[in-house]
Amino acid sequence: MMQRELSDAELLALDLDLFSTDCERPELCEGDAGHTSNRSTESCCTGQGTAEVTCSANEQSSNQQNVSEQESDPLCEGSSTKRRKWDARIPLERFGRKYLSVTDLSRQAWCEQQVVYGMELPHIQQLRDEVPVVKAGSCLHLARELEVQDVVPINVESREDNWAVKMLNLLSMIQFLQAGELVRELPVFGELEGIFVVGVVDELCYNSKGELELRELKTRGQRTYPSAAQKRSHHLQVSIYKLLFEAMIKGQLNKDTITHHLHLRTEQPLGSEILVHAQKVGFTINTFGDLLDLMLLNLTYADIPSVDTMKIEYCYQADASVIGTEVVSFEEEWVKSELKHYSSFWKGQREATGVDIEEAWKCRSCDFADICEWRQSKAEEATQKNRANQCK
């Protein structure tokens, strides 16, 4: 007896657990920006230890203001479809974002609508960060970082201080890379498609041929390789790291771009602990502008090669054993096309989109499946299409 094929509407209406296997579920991301969803470290190899941000009252107040901005546009209550309130601002402004993380962009490759819900309902993401599997991934990243560097707590008194820590870490790592040594948790940042993007590279090192390798660690809850959809997101992530890093060492990052996007004051005196740490690692500075000029000068004249190879190492969280390593080819045309598409959402040039009907299995692991307007609209479209076909 032949079985009838399911329509699109019936597929979307199915219990999600019925058509998804464990290996197709996305791993819970440890976060970008140093994989520090649960800690506020900015890591570097300085010889004096790594700098870790400890927020002062002023900086905490600034952070709290950003959170309140992101929570100012909740989903409307009292509506079965949870329709959003209309807002004329572009997404970057609506969510109070001065910049994006590389993870923001790579997560769009998985499901853009999920990224939006995560920002509209940040408390859900905070709960997700407490999931044991996420913490396990963060611990593995931290363990590897501590293999090559220590952590030094630094109290920051302003946004300029916070970025000063990143830049001091970067300056220290430049010296190590020029000496042919390995570095981990290297900050990268710059402008892509008119948007400032920030990330942290897991590891840069030289192979036996003297080539510079960019390595990314991905932890897995199962002892399996990720699905093709997950790999696509991972490939985009490391490719963006390569773009940002190479733009920095080629002197393409400029002072105005940084201060404009991040709203930082070059004349701002740096905090006392920042100045002490800078002196310990060999830099004499007074203001944020001094450090910014020093960083850009060092990047411009750094004797560091471009990235020759990109590798992603998949590791099993339960025992830290290696599942396998994948070499990623850099496809510049594809990466730039993806960046143009995803950035167009943040600039308000198009609406957010969800997954295609063929990838509806992704919804199984999504915290927002029950309220997802995209999924509901696709189900309605499929139902209407089937009805129209039946009437023919």
XYZ file of C-alpha atoms in Angstrom:
392
model
C 0.000 0.000 0.000
C 1.478 3.336 -1.050
C 1.768 6.044 1.600
C 0.452 9.515 0.864
C 3.062 12.277 0.859
C 2.631 14.944 3.521
C 1.748 18.431 2.371
C 3.783 21.447 3.492
C 1.019 22.468 5.883
C 0.880 19.001 7.445
C 4.657 18.978 7.777
C 4.660 22.265 9.674
C 1.840 21.089 11.910
C 3.603 17.858 12.918
C 4.989 17.307 16.381
C 8.555 18.491 15.845
C 9.994 15.572 17.799
C 8.717 13.199 15.118
C 10.964 14.374 12.315
C 14.227 15.438 13.842
C 17.154 13.331 14.962
C 19.604 14.259 17.663
C 22.427 14.728 15.207
C 20.447 17.406 13.418
C 20.020 19.514 16.509
C 22.316 22.548 16.711
C 24.877 22.556 19.468
C 24.187 25.224 22.048
C 26.647 27.956 21.187
C 29.122 29.051 23.850
C 28.874 32.550 22.465
C 31.203 34.755 20.486
C 33.370 37.574 21.747
C 35.756 35.257 23.459
C 33.232 32.530 24.121
C 32.448 34.391 27.271
C 28.719 34.195 27.603
C 29.204 33.463 31.276
C 32.357 35.428 31.986
C 33.693 38.856 31.095
C 37.308 38.128 30.236
C 39.351 39.705 27.474
C 42.258 37.290 27.011
C 45.777 37.848 25.762
C 49.325 36.556 26.046
C 51.202 39.389 27.720
C 53.875 37.725 29.777
C 52.267 39.518 32.699
C 48.971 37.640 32.498
C 45.721 38.291 30.681
C 43.418 41.217 31.301
C 39.970 40.487 32.650
C 37.315 43.208 32.776
C 35.685 43.930 36.119
C 32.946 46.500 35.613
C 32.723 49.517 37.886
C 29.420 51.082 38.867
C 29.558 53.490 35.930
C 30.180 50.727 33.414
C 27.473 48.540 34.944
C 25.042 51.415 34.594
C 25.943 51.738 30.921
C 25.434 48.003 30.406
C 22.084 48.122 32.159
C 21.017 50.957 29.865
C 21.773 48.833 26.793
C 19.726 45.966 28.208
C 16.767 48.228 28.850
C 16.983 49.495 25.283
C 16.877 45.940 23.945
C 13.874 45.125 26.131
C 11.947 48.246 25.121
C 10.274 46.549 22.167
C 8.553 43.463 23.572
C 6.102 41.283 21.741
C 2.575 42.631 22.150
C 0.549 40.805 24.773
C -3.074 39.807 24.316
C -2.595 38.570 20.763
C -2.651 34.916 19.782
C -0.097 35.556 17.052
C 2.077 37.768 19.263
C 2.331 40.506 16.644
C 5.170 42.974 17.202
C 4.628 46.650 17.818
C 5.489 48.689 14.780
C 8.857 50.454 15.062
C 10.320 52.720 12.374
C 13.895 52.307 13.626
C 16.298 49.965 11.862
C 17.090 46.762 13.834
C 20.520 48.001 14.959
C 18.893 51.027 16.594
C 15.853 49.137 17.840
C 18.005 46.661 19.744
C 20.450 49.305 20.973
C 23.401 47.761 19.142
C 26.468 49.797 18.244
C 28.033 46.717 16.687
C 27.371 43.060 15.922
C 29.326 40.013 16.999
C 30.537 37.493 14.459
C 28.227 35.014 16.191
C 25.230 37.259 15.457
C 25.979 36.902 11.759
C 26.772 33.188 11.805
C 23.581 32.468 13.761
C 21.614 34.202 11.031
C 22.835 31.453 8.721
C 21.061 28.974 11.011
C 17.840 30.959 11.513
C 17.566 34.708 11.291
C 14.156 34.792 12.950
C 15.593 32.988 15.977
C 18.272 35.693 16.318
C 15.571 38.374 16.377
C 13.504 36.594 19.022
C 16.648 36.147 21.102
C 17.127 39.915 21.162
C 13.466 40.698 21.756
C 13.356 38.205 24.632
C 16.884 38.361 26.128
C 15.837 36.603 29.326
C 15.297 33.414 27.283
C 18.877 33.605 25.985
C 20.144 34.210 29.524
C 18.387 31.048 30.696
C 19.891 29.175 27.737
C 23.365 30.325 28.771
C 22.856 28.537 32.085
C 22.227 25.182 30.406
C 24.933 22.700 31.513
C 25.980 21.929 27.942
C 26.701 25.639 27.318
C 28.696 25.934 30.515
C 30.640 22.803 29.610
C 31.620 24.329 26.275
C 32.719 27.564 27.938
C 34.827 25.607 30.449
C 36.651 23.789 27.642
C 37.435 27.093 25.941
C 38.671 28.591 29.205
C 40.848 25.551 29.942
C 42.588 25.900 26.582
C 43.077 29.612 27.095
C 44.676 29.053 30.499
C 47.176 26.659 28.922
C 48.994 29.626 27.393
C 48.046 32.623 29.542
C 46.916 33.736 32.963
C 44.023 36.040 33.830
C 44.546 39.427 35.473
C 41.404 41.251 36.715
C 41.167 44.870 35.564
C 38.584 47.313 36.908
C 37.142 49.490 34.139
C 35.589 52.881 34.744
C 34.247 53.745 31.295
C 33.371 52.322 27.878
C 36.756 53.560 26.710
C 38.422 51.478 29.430
C 36.488 48.416 28.323
C 37.764 48.769 24.767
C 41.233 49.659 26.036
C 41.483 46.180 27.558
C 40.673 44.606 24.178
C 43.288 46.763 22.480
C 45.995 46.073 25.058
C 45.349 42.374 24.659
C 45.570 42.707 20.888
C 48.846 44.648 21.117
C 50.378 41.925 23.266
C 49.246 39.211 20.869
C 50.727 41.052 17.894
C 54.132 40.770 19.562
C 53.708 37.045 20.118
C 52.560 36.421 16.540
C 55.549 38.349 15.187
C 57.759 36.100 17.292
C 56.181 33.031 15.670
C 54.261 31.955 18.746
C 50.717 30.714 19.329
C 47.984 33.015 20.642
C 44.458 32.268 21.841
C 41.332 34.397 22.235
C 42.576 37.105 19.866
C 40.167 40.074 19.481
C 39.252 41.051 15.919
C 37.031 43.917 14.825
C 36.298 46.176 11.904
C 33.665 47.440 9.494
C 31.888 45.040 7.145
C 29.094 46.227 4.870
C 28.893 49.489 6.829
C 28.398 47.707 10.175
C 31.008 47.359 12.913
C 31.641 43.688 13.695
C 33.497 42.236 16.679
C 34.725 38.715 17.361
C 37.380 36.631 19.093
C 39.507 34.062 17.281
C 40.033 30.864 19.263
C 43.598 30.325 18.116
C 46.223 31.553 15.659
C 49.419 29.558 15.254
C 52.078 28.606 12.709
C 52.183 25.125 11.208
C 55.272 23.125 10.249
C 55.419 24.958 6.917
C 55.498 28.347 8.640
C 51.981 29.144 7.465
C 49.533 30.958 9.736
C 46.570 28.814 10.780
C 43.266 30.029 12.188
C 41.679 27.407 14.435
C 38.181 27.317 15.895
C 37.009 24.968 18.637
C 33.417 23.704 18.506
C 32.131 21.566 21.340
C 29.447 18.952 20.772
C 26.914 17.282 23.040
C 27.063 14.148 20.887
C 30.115 12.327 19.589
C 29.167 13.163 15.998
C 29.976 15.725 13.357
C 27.394 18.515 12.969
C 24.827 18.624 10.190
C 25.525 20.372 6.877
C 23.426 23.341 8.020
C 25.529 23.727 11.161
C 28.768 23.423 9.203
C 27.640 26.192 6.885
C 27.226 28.496 9.884
C 30.637 27.480 11.245
C 32.328 28.062 7.887
C 30.844 31.548 7.709
C 32.071 32.305 11.223
C 35.732 31.430 10.624
C 35.667 33.126 7.213
C 34.505 36.387 8.818
C 37.314 36.068 11.359
C 39.788 35.808 8.494
C 38.336 38.882 6.759
C 38.491 40.978 9.944
C 41.975 39.851 10.951
C 43.521 40.423 7.543
C 41.924 43.864 7.196
C 43.500 44.772 10.545
C 47.045 43.644 9.721
C 46.826 45.302 6.295
C 46.165 48.689 7.901
C 42.592 48.933 6.609
C 41.127 49.700 10.042
C 41.057 53.425 10.793
C 40.506 55.636 13.809
C 37.355 57.378 12.592
C 35.611 54.075 11.870
C 36.161 52.869 15.439
C 35.165 56.083 17.214
C 32.165 56.675 14.932
C 30.579 53.257 15.322
C 31.394 52.743 18.990
C 30.826 56.354 20.108
C 34.150 56.419 21.939
C 35.972 59.569 23.076
C 39.625 59.797 22.082
C 40.284 62.469 24.723
C 38.968 60.276 27.563
C 41.656 59.638 30.215
C 42.118 55.932 30.880
C 41.407 54.462 34.314
C 44.220 53.975 36.818
C 44.212 50.159 36.558
C 44.341 50.348 32.754
C 47.375 52.639 32.932
C 49.152 50.370 35.415
C 48.520 47.282 33.278
C 49.639 49.095 30.110
C 52.894 50.069 31.783
C 53.492 46.488 32.925
C 53.224 45.219 29.358
C 55.487 47.965 28.013
C 53.161 50.732 26.769
C 53.117 54.367 27.918
C 49.729 55.975 27.318
C 47.370 58.451 28.987
C 44.177 58.734 26.956
C 42.080 56.343 24.907
C 43.230 58.197 21.784
C 46.869 57.468 22.667
C 46.145 53.740 22.859
C 44.058 53.772 19.684
C 46.880 55.430 17.723
C 49.395 52.977 19.163
C 47.268 49.965 18.240
C 46.676 51.154 14.662
C 50.368 51.931 14.192
C 51.395 48.480 15.412
C 48.815 46.780 13.176
C 49.932 48.732 10.107
C 53.592 47.799 10.504
C 53.127 44.330 11.969
C 55.148 41.626 10.237
C 52.352 39.049 10.306
C 51.275 36.980 7.284
C 47.740 36.430 6.073
C 45.848 33.347 7.214
C 46.743 30.400 4.976
C 44.571 27.711 6.537
C 41.341 27.604 8.539
C 40.482 24.587 10.679
C 37.518 23.706 12.873
C 38.085 21.167 15.633
C 35.005 19.343 16.922
C 35.309 18.183 20.516
C 33.019 15.980 22.630
C 31.959 17.910 25.729
C 31.638 14.954 28.077
C 35.320 14.021 28.064
C 36.984 16.713 25.898
C 37.988 14.076 23.320
C 38.467 15.204 19.733
C 35.776 14.046 17.287
C 37.659 15.320 14.271
C 39.090 18.354 12.497
C 37.782 19.924 9.303
C 39.784 22.124 6.949
C 37.699 25.041 5.665
C 38.234 26.577 2.242
C 37.959 30.347 2.099
C 35.432 31.314 -0.570
C 35.633 35.088 -0.610
C 32.805 35.680 -3.082
C 30.404 33.490 -1.063
C 31.368 35.101 2.262
C 30.875 38.628 0.980
C 27.546 37.673 -0.589
C 26.384 36.211 2.727
C 27.531 39.294 4.609
C 25.687 41.590 2.219
C 22.491 39.578 2.640
C 22.586 39.308 6.434
C 23.655 42.915 7.012
C 20.741 44.151 4.897
C 18.400 43.040 7.693
C 20.286 45.014 10.346
C 20.224 48.106 8.130
C 16.450 47.864 7.736
C 16.510 46.994 4.054
C 14.395 43.859 4.505
C 12.426 41.904 7.099
C 13.848 38.968 9.036
C 13.305 35.545 7.508
C 12.996 32.104 9.087
C 13.984 28.683 7.820
C 12.812 27.175 4.545
C 10.162 24.474 4.647
C 12.847 21.865 3.903
C 14.647 22.848 7.115
C 11.609 22.927 9.397
C 13.376 20.291 11.518
C 15.484 23.094 12.970
C 12.437 24.301 14.892
C 12.682 21.269 17.166
C 15.465 22.808 19.250
C 14.173 26.403 19.045
C 12.925 28.049 22.229
C 10.621 30.278 20.191
C 8.834 27.695 18.007
C 5.491 28.209 19.754
C 5.421 31.971 19.109
C 7.258 32.070 15.775
C 5.325 34.233 13.319
C 7.436 33.006 10.416
C 6.532 29.397 11.063
C 2.853 30.277 11.529
C 2.771 32.305 8.308
C 4.415 29.486 6.332
C 1.862 27.024 7.693
C -0.977 29.343 6.648
C 0.535 29.815 3.177
C 0.892 26.067 2.723
C -2.692 25.474 3.868
C -4.061 28.032 1.416
C -1.951 26.565 -1.372
C -3.282 23.052 -0.695
C -6.869 24.314 -0.623
C -6.376 26.099 -3.937
C -4.934 22.918 -5.492
C -7.895 20.880 -4.234
C -10.343 23.301 -5.824
C -8.778 22.897 -9.264
